[in-house]
Tab-separated table of C-alpha atoms in Angstrom:
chain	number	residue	atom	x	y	z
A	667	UNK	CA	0.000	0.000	0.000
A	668	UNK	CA	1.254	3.296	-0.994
A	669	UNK	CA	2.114	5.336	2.121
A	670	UNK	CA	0.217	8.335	2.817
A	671	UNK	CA	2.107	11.967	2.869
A	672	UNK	CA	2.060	14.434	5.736
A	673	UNK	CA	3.060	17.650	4.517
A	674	UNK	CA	4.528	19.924	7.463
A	675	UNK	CA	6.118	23.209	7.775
A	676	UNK	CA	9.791	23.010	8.816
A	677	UNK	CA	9.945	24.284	12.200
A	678	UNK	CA	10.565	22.449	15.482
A	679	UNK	CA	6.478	23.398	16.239
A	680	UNK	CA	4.852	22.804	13.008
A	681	UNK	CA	6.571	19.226	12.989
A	682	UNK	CA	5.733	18.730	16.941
A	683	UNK	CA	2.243	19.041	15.716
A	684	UNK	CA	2.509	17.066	12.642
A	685	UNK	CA	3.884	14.161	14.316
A	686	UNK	CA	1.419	14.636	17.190
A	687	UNK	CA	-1.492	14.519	14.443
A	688	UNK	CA	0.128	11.450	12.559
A	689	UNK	CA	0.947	9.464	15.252
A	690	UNK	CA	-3.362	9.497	16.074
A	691	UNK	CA	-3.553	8.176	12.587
A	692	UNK	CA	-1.023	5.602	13.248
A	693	UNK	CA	-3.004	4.279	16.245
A	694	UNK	CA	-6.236	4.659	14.700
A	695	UNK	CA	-5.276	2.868	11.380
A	696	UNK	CA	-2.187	0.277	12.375
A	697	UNK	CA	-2.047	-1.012	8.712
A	698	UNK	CA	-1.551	2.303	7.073
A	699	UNK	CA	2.205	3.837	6.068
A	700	UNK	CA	2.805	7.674	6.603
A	701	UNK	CA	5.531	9.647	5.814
A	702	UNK	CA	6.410	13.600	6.844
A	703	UNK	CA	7.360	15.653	4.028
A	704	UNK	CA	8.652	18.640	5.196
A	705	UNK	CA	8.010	21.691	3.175
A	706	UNK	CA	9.421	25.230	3.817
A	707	UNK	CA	7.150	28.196	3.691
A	708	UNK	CA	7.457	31.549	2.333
A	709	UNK	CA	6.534	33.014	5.771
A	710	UNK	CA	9.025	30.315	7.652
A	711	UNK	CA	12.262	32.613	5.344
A	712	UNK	CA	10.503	35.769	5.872
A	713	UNK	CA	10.554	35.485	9.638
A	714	UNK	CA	14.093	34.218	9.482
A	715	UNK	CA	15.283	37.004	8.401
A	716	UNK	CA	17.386	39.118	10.089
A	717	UNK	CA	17.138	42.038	7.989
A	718	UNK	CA	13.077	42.283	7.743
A	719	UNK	CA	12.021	45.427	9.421
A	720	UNK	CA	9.823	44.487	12.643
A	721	UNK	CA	7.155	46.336	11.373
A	722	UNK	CA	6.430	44.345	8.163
A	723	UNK	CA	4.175	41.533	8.855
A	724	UNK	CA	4.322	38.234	6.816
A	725	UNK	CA	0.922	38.687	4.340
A	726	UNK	CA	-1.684	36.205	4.047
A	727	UNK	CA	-0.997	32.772	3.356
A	728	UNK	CA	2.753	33.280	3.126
A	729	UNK	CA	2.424	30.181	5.820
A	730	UNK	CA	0.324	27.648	3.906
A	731	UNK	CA	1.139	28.592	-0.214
A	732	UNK	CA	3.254	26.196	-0.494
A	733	UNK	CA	1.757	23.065	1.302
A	734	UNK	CA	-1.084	24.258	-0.629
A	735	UNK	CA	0.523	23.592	-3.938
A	736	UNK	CA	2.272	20.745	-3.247
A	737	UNK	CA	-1.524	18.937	-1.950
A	738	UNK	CA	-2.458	20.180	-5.420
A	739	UNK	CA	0.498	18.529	-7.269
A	740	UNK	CA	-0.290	15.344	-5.332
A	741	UNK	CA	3.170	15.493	-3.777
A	742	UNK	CA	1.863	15.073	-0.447
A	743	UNK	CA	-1.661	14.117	0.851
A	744	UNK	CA	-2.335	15.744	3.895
A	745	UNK	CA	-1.178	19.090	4.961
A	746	UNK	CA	-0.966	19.979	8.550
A	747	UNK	CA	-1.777	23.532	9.097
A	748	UNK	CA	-1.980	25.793	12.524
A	749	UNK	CA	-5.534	27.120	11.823
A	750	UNK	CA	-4.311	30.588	13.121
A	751	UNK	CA	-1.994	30.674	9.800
A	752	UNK	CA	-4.510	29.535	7.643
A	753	UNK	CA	-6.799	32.325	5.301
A	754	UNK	CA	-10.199	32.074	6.017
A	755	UNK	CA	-11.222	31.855	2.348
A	756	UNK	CA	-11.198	28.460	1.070
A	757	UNK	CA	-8.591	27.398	-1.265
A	758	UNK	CA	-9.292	26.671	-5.100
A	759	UNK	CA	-9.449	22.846	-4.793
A	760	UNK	CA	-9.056	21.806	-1.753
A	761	UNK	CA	-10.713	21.919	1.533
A	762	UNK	CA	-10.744	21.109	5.561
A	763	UNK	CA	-11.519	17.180	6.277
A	764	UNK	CA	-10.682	17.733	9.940
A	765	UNK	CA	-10.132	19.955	12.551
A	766	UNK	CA	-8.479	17.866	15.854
A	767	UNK	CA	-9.172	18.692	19.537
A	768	UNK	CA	-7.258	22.112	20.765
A	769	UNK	CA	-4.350	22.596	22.837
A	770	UNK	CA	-4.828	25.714	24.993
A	771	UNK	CA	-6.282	28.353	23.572
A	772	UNK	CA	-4.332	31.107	26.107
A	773	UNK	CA	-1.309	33.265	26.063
A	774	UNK	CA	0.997	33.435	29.168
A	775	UNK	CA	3.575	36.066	30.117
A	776	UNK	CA	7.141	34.243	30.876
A	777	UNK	CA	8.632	35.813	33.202
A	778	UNK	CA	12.329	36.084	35.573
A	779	UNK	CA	10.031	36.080	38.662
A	780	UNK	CA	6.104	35.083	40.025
A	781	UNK	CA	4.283	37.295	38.505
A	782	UNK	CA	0.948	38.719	36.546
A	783	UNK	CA	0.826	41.259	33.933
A	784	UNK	CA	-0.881	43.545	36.887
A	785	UNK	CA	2.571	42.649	39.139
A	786	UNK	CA	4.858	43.913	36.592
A	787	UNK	CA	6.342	47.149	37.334
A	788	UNK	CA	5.348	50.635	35.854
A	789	UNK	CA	7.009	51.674	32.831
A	790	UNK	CA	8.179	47.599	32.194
A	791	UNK	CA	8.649	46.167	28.706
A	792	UNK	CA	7.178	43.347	27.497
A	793	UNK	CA	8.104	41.421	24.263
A	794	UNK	CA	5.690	40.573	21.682
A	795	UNK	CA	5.695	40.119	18.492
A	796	UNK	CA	2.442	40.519	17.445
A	797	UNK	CA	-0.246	43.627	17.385
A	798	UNK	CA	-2.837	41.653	18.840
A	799	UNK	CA	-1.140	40.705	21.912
A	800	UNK	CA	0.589	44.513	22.039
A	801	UNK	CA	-2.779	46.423	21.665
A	802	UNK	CA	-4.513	44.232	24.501
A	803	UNK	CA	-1.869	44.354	26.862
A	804	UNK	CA	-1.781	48.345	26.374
A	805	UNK	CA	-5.448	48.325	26.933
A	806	UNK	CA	-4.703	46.475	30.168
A	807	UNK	CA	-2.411	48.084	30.907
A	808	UNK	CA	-1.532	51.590	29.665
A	809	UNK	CA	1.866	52.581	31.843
A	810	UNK	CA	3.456	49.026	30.041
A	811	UNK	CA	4.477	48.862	26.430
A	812	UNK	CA	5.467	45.971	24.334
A	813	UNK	CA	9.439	45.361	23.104
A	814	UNK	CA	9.475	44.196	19.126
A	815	UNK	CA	10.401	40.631	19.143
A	816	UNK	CA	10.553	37.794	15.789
A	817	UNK	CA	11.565	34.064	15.210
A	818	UNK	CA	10.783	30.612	17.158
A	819	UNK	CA	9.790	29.779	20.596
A	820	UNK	CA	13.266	29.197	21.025
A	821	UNK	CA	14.732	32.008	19.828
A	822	UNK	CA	12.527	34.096	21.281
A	823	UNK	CA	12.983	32.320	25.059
A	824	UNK	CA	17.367	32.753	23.778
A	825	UNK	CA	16.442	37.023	23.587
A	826	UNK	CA	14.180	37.129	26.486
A	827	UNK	CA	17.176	35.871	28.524
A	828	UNK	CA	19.723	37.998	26.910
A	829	UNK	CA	17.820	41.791	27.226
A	830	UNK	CA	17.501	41.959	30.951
A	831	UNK	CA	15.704	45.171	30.549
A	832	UNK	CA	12.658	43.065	29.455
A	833	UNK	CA	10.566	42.527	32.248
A	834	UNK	CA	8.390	39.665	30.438
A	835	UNK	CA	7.299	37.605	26.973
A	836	UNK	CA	4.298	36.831	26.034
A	837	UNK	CA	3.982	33.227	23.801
A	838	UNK	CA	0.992	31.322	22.996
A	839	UNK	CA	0.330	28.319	25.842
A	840	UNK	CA	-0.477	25.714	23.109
A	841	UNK	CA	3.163	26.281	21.570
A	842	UNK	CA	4.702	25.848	25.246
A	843	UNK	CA	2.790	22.507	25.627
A	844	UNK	CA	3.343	21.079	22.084
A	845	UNK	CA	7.477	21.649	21.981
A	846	UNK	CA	8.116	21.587	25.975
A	847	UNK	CA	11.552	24.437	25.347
A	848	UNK	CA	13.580	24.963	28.140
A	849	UNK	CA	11.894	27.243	31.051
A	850	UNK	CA	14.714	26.772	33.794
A	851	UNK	CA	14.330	29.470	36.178
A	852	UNK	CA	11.293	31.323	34.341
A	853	UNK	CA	7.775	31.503	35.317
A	854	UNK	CA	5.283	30.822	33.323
A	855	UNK	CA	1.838	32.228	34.000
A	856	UNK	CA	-1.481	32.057	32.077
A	857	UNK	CA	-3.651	35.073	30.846
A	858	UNK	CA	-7.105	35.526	31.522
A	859	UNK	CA	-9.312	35.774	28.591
A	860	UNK	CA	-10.509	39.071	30.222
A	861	UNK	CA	-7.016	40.179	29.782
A	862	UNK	CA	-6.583	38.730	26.870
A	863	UNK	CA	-8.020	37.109	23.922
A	864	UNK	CA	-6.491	34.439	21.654
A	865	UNK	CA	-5.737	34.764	17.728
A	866	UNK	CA	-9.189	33.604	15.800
A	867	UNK	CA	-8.134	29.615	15.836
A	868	UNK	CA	-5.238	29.702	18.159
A	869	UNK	CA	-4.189	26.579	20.146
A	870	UNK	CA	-5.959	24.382	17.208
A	871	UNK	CA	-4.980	22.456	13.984
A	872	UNK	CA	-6.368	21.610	10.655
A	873	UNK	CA	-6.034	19.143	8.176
A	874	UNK	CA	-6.525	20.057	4.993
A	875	UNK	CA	-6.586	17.731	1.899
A	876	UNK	CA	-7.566	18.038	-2.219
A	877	UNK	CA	-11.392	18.346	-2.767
A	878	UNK	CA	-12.955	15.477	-3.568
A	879	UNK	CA	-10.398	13.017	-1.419
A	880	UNK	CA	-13.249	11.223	0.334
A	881	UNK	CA	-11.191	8.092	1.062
A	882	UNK	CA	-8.982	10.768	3.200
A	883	UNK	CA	-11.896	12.530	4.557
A	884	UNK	CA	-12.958	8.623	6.298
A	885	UNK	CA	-9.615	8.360	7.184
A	886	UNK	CA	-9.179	11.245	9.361
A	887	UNK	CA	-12.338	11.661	10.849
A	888	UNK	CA	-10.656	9.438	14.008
A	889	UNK	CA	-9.143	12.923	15.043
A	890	UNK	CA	-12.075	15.546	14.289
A	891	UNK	CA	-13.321	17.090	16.932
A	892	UNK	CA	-16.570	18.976	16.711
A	893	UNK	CA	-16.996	20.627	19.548
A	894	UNK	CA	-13.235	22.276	18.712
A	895	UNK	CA	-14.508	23.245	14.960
A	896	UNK	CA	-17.895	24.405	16.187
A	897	UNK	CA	-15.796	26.947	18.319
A	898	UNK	CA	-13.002	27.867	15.630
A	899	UNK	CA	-15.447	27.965	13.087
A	900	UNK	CA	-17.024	30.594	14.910
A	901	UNK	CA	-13.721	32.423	15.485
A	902	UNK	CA	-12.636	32.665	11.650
A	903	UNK	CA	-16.019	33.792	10.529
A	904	UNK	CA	-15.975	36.682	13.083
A	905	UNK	CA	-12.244	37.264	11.895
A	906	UNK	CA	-13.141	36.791	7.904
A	907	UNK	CA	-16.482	39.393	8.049
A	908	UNK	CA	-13.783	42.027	9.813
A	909	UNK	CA	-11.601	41.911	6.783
A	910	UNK	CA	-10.237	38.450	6.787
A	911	UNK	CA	-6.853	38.357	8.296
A	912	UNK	CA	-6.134	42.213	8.255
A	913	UNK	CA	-3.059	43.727	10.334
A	914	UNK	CA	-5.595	45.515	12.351
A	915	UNK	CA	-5.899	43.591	15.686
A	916	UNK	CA	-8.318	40.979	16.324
A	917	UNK	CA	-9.006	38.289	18.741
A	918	UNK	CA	-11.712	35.292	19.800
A	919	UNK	CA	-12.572	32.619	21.652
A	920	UNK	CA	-15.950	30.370	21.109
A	921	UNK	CA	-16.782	28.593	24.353
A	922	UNK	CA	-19.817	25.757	24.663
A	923	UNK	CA	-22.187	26.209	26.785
A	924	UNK	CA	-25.189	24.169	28.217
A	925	UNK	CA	-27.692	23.218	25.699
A	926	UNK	CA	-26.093	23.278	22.877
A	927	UNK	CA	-24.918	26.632	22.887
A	928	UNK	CA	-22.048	28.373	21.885
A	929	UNK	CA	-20.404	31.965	23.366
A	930	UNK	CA	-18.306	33.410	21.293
A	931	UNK	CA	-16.386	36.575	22.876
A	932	UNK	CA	-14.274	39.281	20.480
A	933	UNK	CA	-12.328	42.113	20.799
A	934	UNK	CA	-11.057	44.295	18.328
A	935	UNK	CA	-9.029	47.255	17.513
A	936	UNK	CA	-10.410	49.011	14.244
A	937	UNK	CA	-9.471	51.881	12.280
A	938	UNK	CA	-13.170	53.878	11.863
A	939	UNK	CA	-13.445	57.069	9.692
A	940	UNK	CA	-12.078	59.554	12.048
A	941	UNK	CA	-11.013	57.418	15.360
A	942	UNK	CA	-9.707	53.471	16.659
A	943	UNK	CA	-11.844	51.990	18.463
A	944	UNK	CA	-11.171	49.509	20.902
A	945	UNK	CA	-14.210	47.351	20.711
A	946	UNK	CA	-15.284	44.233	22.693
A	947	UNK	CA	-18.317	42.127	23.152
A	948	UNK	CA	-19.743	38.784	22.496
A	949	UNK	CA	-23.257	36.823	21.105
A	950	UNK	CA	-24.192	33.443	21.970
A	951	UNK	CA	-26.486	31.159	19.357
A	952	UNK	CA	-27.198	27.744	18.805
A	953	UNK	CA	-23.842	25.267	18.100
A	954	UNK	CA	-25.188	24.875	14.506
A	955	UNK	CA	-25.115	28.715	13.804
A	956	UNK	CA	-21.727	29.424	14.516
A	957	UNK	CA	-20.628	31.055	11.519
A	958	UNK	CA	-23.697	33.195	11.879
A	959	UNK	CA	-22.716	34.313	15.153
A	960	UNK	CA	-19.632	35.012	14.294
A	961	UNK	CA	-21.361	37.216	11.537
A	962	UNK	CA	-23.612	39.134	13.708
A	963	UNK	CA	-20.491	40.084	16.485
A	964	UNK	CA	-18.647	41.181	13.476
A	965	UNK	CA	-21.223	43.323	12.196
A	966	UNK	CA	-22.030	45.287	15.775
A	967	UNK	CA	-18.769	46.345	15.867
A	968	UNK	CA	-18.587	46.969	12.118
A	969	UNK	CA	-22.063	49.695	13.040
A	970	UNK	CA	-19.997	50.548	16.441
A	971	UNK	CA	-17.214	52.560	14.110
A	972	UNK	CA	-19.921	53.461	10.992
A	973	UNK	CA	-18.312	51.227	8.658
């Protein structure tokens, strides 16, 4: 039997995950092959580079292009993607056939010493690398600001240590718990959603395969997990009907709740005709409307700014 292709970004994360994800499958489905392919992205040698200003953010789907292609050329059959990375349009010929269960959803600060964002010091930097994370914090926290940071976990936990002036980092918890880096004599504490909101998708994974691939679609069903792509599904719509992956900061999290019901909460930091508004809010719905509701919080903050 012909082995089956995993197609997975090159860094020490994306493969954690990969393996993580094939190694189900290889439970699952003992008589089945698989083999990693591992692909490098556009966005994997833009944020290598030393030279990029900080200020230029990798565009959309400068992470996924090229898995996407090769899925198309039928060099690999299964692309692994972190759904944070992936656009929220559907790509020409292929689609989602599973979505697994999600790691934590959270951010935590890393820190030299026991401590909350609200401990830190006045006037304390805090490295980030993205304008979500930066924009909430400040919001949380005006008399803090945020210290431009790029690359891996790893490199990322290698600066922290070396600028001494930085009083904390902020990484995603899911990352933390898929590659388990060296914290040695750093704490590591978890952020409140009402401090901060996740990335549309963060902490989850998705599988995506050509159109059409049903034998694929039965094959991975053994990791889906609905109550995860109820929740993300949610997430992406909300982020897709604010402009789909624009730099302008956005975050959610979808929640389940009794009944059948799903919460999904957003915050948002929009550019409206003469000010930016820092908007927040949420709408719960039935489970099955989740895309809707992440429609109708999109729009109320959409009328909030008169766009």
């Amino acid at each position: 039997m012909k082995p089956l292709v995993f197609g997975s970004r090159g860094s020490a994360l994306a493969l954690a995950q990969s393996r993580q994800v094939m190694a189900q499958l290889q439970a699952a489905w003992p008589t089945y092959s698989f083999e990693m392919r591992v692909i490098k992205t556009q966005g994997d040698r833009l944020s290598e580079d030393p030279n990029r200003p900080m200020d230029e953010k990798p565009g959309k789907g400068l992470f996924t292009g090229e898995l996407e292609r090769a899925l198309r050329a039928g060099e690999i059959d299964i692309a692994v993607h972190s759904l944070k990375d992936l656009p929220t349009e559907e790509a020409e010929g292929l689609t989602l056939v599973a979505i697994p269960r999600r790691a934590d959803a959270r951010d935590v600060l890393i820190s030299r010493y026991a401590s909350t964002l609200d401990g830190l010091p006045s006037g304390s930097l805090v490295a980030t690398g993205s304008p979500r994370r930066a924009a909430q914090m400040r919001a949380w926290r005006k008399d803090i600001d945020p210290a431009p940071i790029r690359g891996n976990i790893d490199t990322r936990l290698r600066k922290f240590r070396e600028h001494e002036e930085w009083a904390g980092l902020i990484l995603a918890a899911a990352g933390l718990e898929r590659l388990r880096p060296d914290l040695k004599g750093l704490t590591v504490t978890p952020l409140p959603f009402a401090v901060m909101l996740p990335a549309p998708g963060q902490g989850a994974l998705a599988l995506q395969t050509r159109a059409g691939a049903e034998d694929i679609r039965e094959l991975v069903r053994v990791v889906h997990h609905a109550e995860t792509a109820f929740a993300v599904a949610a997430e992406r719509s909300f982020l897709h009907a604010l402009g789909g992956g624009c730099q302008q900061p956005i975050a959610a999290y979808g929640r389940l709740e009794e009944n059948e019901l799903l919460t999904l909460e957003g915050v948002a930091f929009l550019n409206g005709k003469e000010n930016r508004y820092h908007l927040s809010g949420s709408v719960t719905g039935p489970l099955t409307s989740a895309r809707k509701i992440g429609q109708e919080l999109a729009q109320s903050f959409l009328e909030r700014v008169g766009a």
